[in-house]
mmCIF file of C-alpha atoms in Angstrom:
data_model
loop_
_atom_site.group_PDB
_atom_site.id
_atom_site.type_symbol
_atom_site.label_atom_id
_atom_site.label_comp_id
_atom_site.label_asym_id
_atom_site.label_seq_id
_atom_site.Cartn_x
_atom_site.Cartn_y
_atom_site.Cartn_z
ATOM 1 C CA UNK A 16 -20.960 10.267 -13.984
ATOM 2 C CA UNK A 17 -19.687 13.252 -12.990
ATOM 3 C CA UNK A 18 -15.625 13.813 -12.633
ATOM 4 C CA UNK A 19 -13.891 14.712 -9.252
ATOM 5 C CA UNK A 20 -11.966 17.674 -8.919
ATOM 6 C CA UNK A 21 -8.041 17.416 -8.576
ATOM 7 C CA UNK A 22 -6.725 17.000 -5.571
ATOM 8 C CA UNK A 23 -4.191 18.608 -4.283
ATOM 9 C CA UNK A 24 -1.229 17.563 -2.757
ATOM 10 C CA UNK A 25 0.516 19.176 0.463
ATOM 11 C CA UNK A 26 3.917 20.117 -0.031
ATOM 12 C CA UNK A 27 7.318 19.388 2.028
ATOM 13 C CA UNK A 28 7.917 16.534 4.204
ATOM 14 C CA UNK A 29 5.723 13.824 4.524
ATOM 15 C CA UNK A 30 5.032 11.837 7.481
ATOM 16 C CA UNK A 31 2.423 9.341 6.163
ATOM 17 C CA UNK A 32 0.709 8.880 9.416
ATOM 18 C CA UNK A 33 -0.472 12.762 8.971
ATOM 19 C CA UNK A 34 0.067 13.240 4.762
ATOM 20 C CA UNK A 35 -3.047 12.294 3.873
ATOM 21 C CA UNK A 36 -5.759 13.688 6.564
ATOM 22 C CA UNK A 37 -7.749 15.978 4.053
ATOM 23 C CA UNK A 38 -6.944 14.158 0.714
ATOM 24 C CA UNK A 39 -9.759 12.376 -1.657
ATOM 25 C CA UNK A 40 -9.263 8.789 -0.757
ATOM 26 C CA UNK A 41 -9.814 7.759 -4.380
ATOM 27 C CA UNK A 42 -7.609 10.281 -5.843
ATOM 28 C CA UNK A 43 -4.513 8.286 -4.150
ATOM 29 C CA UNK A 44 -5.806 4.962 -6.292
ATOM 30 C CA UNK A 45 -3.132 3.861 -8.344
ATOM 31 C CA UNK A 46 -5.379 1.574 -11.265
ATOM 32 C CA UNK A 47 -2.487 -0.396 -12.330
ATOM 33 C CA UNK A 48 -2.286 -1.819 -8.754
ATOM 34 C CA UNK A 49 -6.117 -2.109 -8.482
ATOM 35 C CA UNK A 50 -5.757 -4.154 -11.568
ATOM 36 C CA UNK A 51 -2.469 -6.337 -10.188
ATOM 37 C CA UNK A 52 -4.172 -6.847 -7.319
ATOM 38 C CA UNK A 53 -7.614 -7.660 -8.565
ATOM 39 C CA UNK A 54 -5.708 -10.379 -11.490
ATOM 40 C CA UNK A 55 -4.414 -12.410 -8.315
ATOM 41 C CA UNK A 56 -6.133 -11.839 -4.866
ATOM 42 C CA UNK A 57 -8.691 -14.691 -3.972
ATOM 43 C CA UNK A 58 -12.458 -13.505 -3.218
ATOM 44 C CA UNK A 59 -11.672 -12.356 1.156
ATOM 45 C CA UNK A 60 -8.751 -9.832 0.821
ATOM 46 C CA UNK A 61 -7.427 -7.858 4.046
ATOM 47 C CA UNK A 62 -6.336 -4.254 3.300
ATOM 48 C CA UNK A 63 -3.581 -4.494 5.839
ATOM 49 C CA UNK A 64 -2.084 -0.826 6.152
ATOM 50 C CA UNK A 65 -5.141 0.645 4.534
ATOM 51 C CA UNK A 66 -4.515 4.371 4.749
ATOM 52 C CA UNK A 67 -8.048 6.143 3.397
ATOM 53 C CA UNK A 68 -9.241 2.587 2.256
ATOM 54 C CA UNK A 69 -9.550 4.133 -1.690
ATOM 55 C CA UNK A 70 -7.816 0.327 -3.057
ATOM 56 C CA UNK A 71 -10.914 -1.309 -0.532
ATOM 57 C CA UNK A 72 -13.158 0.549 -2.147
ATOM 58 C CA UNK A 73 -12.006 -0.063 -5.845
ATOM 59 C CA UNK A 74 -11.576 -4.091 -5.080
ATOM 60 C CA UNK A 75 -15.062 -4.076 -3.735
ATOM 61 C CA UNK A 76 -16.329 -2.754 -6.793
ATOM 62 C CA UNK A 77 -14.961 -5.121 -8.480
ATOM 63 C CA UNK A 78 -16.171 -7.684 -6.515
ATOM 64 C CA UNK A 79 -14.096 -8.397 -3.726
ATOM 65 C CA UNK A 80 -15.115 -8.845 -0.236
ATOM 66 C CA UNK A 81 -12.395 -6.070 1.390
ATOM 67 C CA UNK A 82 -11.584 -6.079 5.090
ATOM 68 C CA UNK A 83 -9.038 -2.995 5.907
ATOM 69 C CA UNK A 84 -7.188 -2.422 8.366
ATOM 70 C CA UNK A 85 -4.923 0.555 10.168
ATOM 71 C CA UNK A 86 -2.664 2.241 12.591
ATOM 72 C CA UNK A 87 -4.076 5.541 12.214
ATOM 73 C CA UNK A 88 -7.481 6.559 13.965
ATOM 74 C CA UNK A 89 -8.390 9.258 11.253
ATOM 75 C CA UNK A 90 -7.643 7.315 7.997
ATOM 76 C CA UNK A 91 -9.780 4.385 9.298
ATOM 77 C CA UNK A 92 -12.489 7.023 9.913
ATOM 78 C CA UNK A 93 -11.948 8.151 6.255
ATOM 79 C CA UNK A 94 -12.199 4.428 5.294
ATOM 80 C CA UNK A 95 -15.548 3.913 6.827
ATOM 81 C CA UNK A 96 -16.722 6.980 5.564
ATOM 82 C CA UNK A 97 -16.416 5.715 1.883
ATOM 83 C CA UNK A 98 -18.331 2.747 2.781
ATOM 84 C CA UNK A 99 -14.859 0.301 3.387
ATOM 85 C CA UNK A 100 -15.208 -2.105 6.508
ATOM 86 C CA UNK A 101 -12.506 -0.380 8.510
ATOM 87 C CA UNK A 102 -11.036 -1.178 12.131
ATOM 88 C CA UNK A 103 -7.840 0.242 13.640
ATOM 89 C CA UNK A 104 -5.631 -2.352 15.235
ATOM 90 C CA UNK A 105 -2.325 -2.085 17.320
ATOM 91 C CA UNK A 106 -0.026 -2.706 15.051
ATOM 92 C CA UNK A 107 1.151 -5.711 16.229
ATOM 93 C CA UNK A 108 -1.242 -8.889 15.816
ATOM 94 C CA UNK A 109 -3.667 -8.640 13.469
ATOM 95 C CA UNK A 110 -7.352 -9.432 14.984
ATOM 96 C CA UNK A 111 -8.321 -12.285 12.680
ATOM 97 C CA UNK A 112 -7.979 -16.058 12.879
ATOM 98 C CA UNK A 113 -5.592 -18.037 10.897
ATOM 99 C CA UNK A 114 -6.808 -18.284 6.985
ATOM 100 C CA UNK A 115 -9.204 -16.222 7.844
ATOM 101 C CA UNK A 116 -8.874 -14.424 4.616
ATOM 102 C CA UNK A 117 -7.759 -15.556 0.927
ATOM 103 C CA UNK A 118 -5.641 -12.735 0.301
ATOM 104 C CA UNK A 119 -3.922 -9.923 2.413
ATOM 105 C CA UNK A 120 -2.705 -7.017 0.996
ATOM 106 C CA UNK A 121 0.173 -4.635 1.756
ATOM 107 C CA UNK A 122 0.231 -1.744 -0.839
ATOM 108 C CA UNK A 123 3.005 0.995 0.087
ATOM 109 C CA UNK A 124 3.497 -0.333 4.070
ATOM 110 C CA UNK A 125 6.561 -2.444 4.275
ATOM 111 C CA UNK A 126 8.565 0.387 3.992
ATOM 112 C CA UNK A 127 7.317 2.322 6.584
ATOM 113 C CA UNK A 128 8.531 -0.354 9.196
ATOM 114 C CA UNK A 129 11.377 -0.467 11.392
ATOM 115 C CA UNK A 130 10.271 -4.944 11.312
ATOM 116 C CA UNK A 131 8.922 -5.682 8.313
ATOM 117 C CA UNK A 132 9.325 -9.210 9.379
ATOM 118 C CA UNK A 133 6.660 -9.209 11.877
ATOM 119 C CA UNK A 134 3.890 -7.924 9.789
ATOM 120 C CA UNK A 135 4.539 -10.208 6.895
ATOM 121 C CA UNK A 136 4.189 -13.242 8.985
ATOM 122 C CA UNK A 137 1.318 -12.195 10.683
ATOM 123 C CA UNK A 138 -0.220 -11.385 7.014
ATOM 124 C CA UNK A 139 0.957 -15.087 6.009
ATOM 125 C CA UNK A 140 -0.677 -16.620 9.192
ATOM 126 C CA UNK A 141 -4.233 -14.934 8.372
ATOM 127 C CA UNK A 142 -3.761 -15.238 4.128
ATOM 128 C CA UNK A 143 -5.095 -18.407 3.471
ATOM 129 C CA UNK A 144 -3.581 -18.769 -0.364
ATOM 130 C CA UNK A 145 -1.680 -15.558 -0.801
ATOM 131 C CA UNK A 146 0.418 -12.026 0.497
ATOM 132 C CA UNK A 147 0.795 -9.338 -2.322
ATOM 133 C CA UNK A 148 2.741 -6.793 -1.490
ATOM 134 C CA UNK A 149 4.234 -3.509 -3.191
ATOM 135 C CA UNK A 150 7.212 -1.425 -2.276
ATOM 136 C CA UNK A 151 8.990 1.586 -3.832
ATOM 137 C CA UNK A 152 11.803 0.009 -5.392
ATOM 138 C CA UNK A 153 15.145 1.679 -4.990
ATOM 139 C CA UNK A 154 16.676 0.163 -7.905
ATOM 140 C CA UNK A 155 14.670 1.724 -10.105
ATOM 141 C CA UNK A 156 16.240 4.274 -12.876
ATOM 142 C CA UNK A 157 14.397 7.463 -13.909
ATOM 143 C CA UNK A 158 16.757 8.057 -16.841
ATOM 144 C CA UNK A 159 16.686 11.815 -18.186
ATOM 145 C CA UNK A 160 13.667 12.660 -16.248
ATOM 146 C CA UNK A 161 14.547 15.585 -13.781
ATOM 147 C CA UNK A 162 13.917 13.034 -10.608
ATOM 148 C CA UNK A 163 15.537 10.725 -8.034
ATOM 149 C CA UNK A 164 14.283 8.221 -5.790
ATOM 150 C CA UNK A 165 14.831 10.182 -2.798
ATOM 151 C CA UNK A 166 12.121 13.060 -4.037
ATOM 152 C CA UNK A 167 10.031 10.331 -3.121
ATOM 153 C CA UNK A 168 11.168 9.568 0.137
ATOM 154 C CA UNK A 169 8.641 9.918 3.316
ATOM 155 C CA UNK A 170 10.342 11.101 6.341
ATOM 156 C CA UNK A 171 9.126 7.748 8.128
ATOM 157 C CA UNK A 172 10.598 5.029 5.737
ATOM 158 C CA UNK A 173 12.304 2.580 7.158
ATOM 159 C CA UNK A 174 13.378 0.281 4.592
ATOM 160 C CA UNK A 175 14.887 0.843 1.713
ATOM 161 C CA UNK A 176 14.192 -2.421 -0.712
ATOM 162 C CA UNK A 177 16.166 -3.552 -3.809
ATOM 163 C CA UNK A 178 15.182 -6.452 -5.862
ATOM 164 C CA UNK A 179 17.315 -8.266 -3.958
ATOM 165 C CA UNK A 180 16.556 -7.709 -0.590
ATOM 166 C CA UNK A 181 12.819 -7.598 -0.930
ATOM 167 C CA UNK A 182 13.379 -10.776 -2.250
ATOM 168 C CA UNK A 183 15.460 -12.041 1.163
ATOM 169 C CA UNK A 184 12.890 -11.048 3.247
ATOM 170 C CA UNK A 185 10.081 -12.170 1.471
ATOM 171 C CA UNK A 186 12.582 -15.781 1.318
ATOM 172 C CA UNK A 187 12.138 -15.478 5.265
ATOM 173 C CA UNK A 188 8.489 -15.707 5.485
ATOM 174 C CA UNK A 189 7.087 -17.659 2.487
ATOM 175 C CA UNK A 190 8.374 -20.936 0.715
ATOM 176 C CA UNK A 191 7.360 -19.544 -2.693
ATOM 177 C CA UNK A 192 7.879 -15.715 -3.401
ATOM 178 C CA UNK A 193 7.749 -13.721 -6.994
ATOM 179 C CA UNK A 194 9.156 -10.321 -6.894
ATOM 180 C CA UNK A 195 8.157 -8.189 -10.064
ATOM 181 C CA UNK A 196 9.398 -4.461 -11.400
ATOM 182 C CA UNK A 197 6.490 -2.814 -12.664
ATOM 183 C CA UNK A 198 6.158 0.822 -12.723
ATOM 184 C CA UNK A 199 9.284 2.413 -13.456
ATOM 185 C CA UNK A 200 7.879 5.783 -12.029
ATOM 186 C CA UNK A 201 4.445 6.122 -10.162
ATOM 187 C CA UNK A 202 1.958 7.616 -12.275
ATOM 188 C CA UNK A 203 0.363 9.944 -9.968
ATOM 189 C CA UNK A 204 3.689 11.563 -8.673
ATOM 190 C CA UNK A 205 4.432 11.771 -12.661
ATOM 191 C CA UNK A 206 1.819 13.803 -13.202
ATOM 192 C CA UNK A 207 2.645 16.205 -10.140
ATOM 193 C CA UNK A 208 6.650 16.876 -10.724
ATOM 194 C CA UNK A 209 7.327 16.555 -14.337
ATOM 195 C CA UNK A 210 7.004 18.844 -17.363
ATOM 196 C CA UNK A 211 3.321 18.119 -19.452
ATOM 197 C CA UNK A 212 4.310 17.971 -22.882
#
């Protein structure tokens, strides 16, 4: 197996509808969420919000069956092109009939919207048993480490979710909701901003 070379980054402002254009989908794979994901998604997940369709890709090695989704023309492109089944949709309804899937997933999207309501009750419409859905988390402490929650801001977030009001709107949409902190910093943007020991 042979090991792909680092990829770098882009610097400044990011507008995530542009960021990513020339970036190794799988490089922006997070495997703790591949493995969160993969621990409680049914067998049909929808990859709602895609982006280069790198966590498609990772649950369909793993056996999923991985339907993705997008708002951007190029980063479906980049989906297909890695083998994910990839269609760009409006943004509005989502092109599938009611439990039409077991799982949709939202990795990194809700925050991006000006009504996250909307998209999370279209997701629950299509999801036959379940929505899983991550979020930076604005809660969150870094302690000594020479960061802040807004170095990891994208110029088009919208939201800006605690514990408690992720929680509120999940509350809106779904009878039963879970809301659990996990990574106190994101791995990936560790390893680009702070100091290797």
């Amino acid at each position: 197996m042979t090991e792909r070379p680092a990829t770098r980054m882009p610097r400044g402002v990011r507008d995530t509808r542009t960021w990513y254009r020339d970036v190794d989908p799988m490089s922006q794979v997070d495997p703790a969420l591949v493995d969160f994901v993969a621990e409680r998604a049914g067998h049909r997940v929808l990859d709602l919000g895609c982006g280069l369709g790198g966590y498609s890709r990772a649950l369909g090695e793993r056996g999923h069956d991985c339907y993705a989704l997008d708002v951007v023309d190029d980063y479906v492109e980049t989906a297909r092109a890695i083998g994910v089944r990839a269609d760009r949709y409006d943004g509005e309804r989502l092109p599938l009939d009611d439990r039409a899937v077991d799982t949709v997933i939202l990795i990194e999207v809700l925050e991006h919207l000006a009504d996250p309501g909307s998209l999370l009750r279209e997701a629950a419409r299509v999801a036959g048993d379940s929505v899983l859905v991550t979020t930076p988390n604005c809660t969150q402490s870094f302690g000594s480490a020479p960061i802040e929650f807004s170095h990891m801001l994208d110029s088009d977030h919208r939201q800006f979710f605690t514990l408690t009001s992720l929680r509120e709107l999940l509350a809106t949409t779904f009878e039963r909701c879970e809301v659990l902190q996990s990574h106190p910093v994101d791995g990936m943007i560790a390893d680009l901003v702070l100091p290797r020991p």
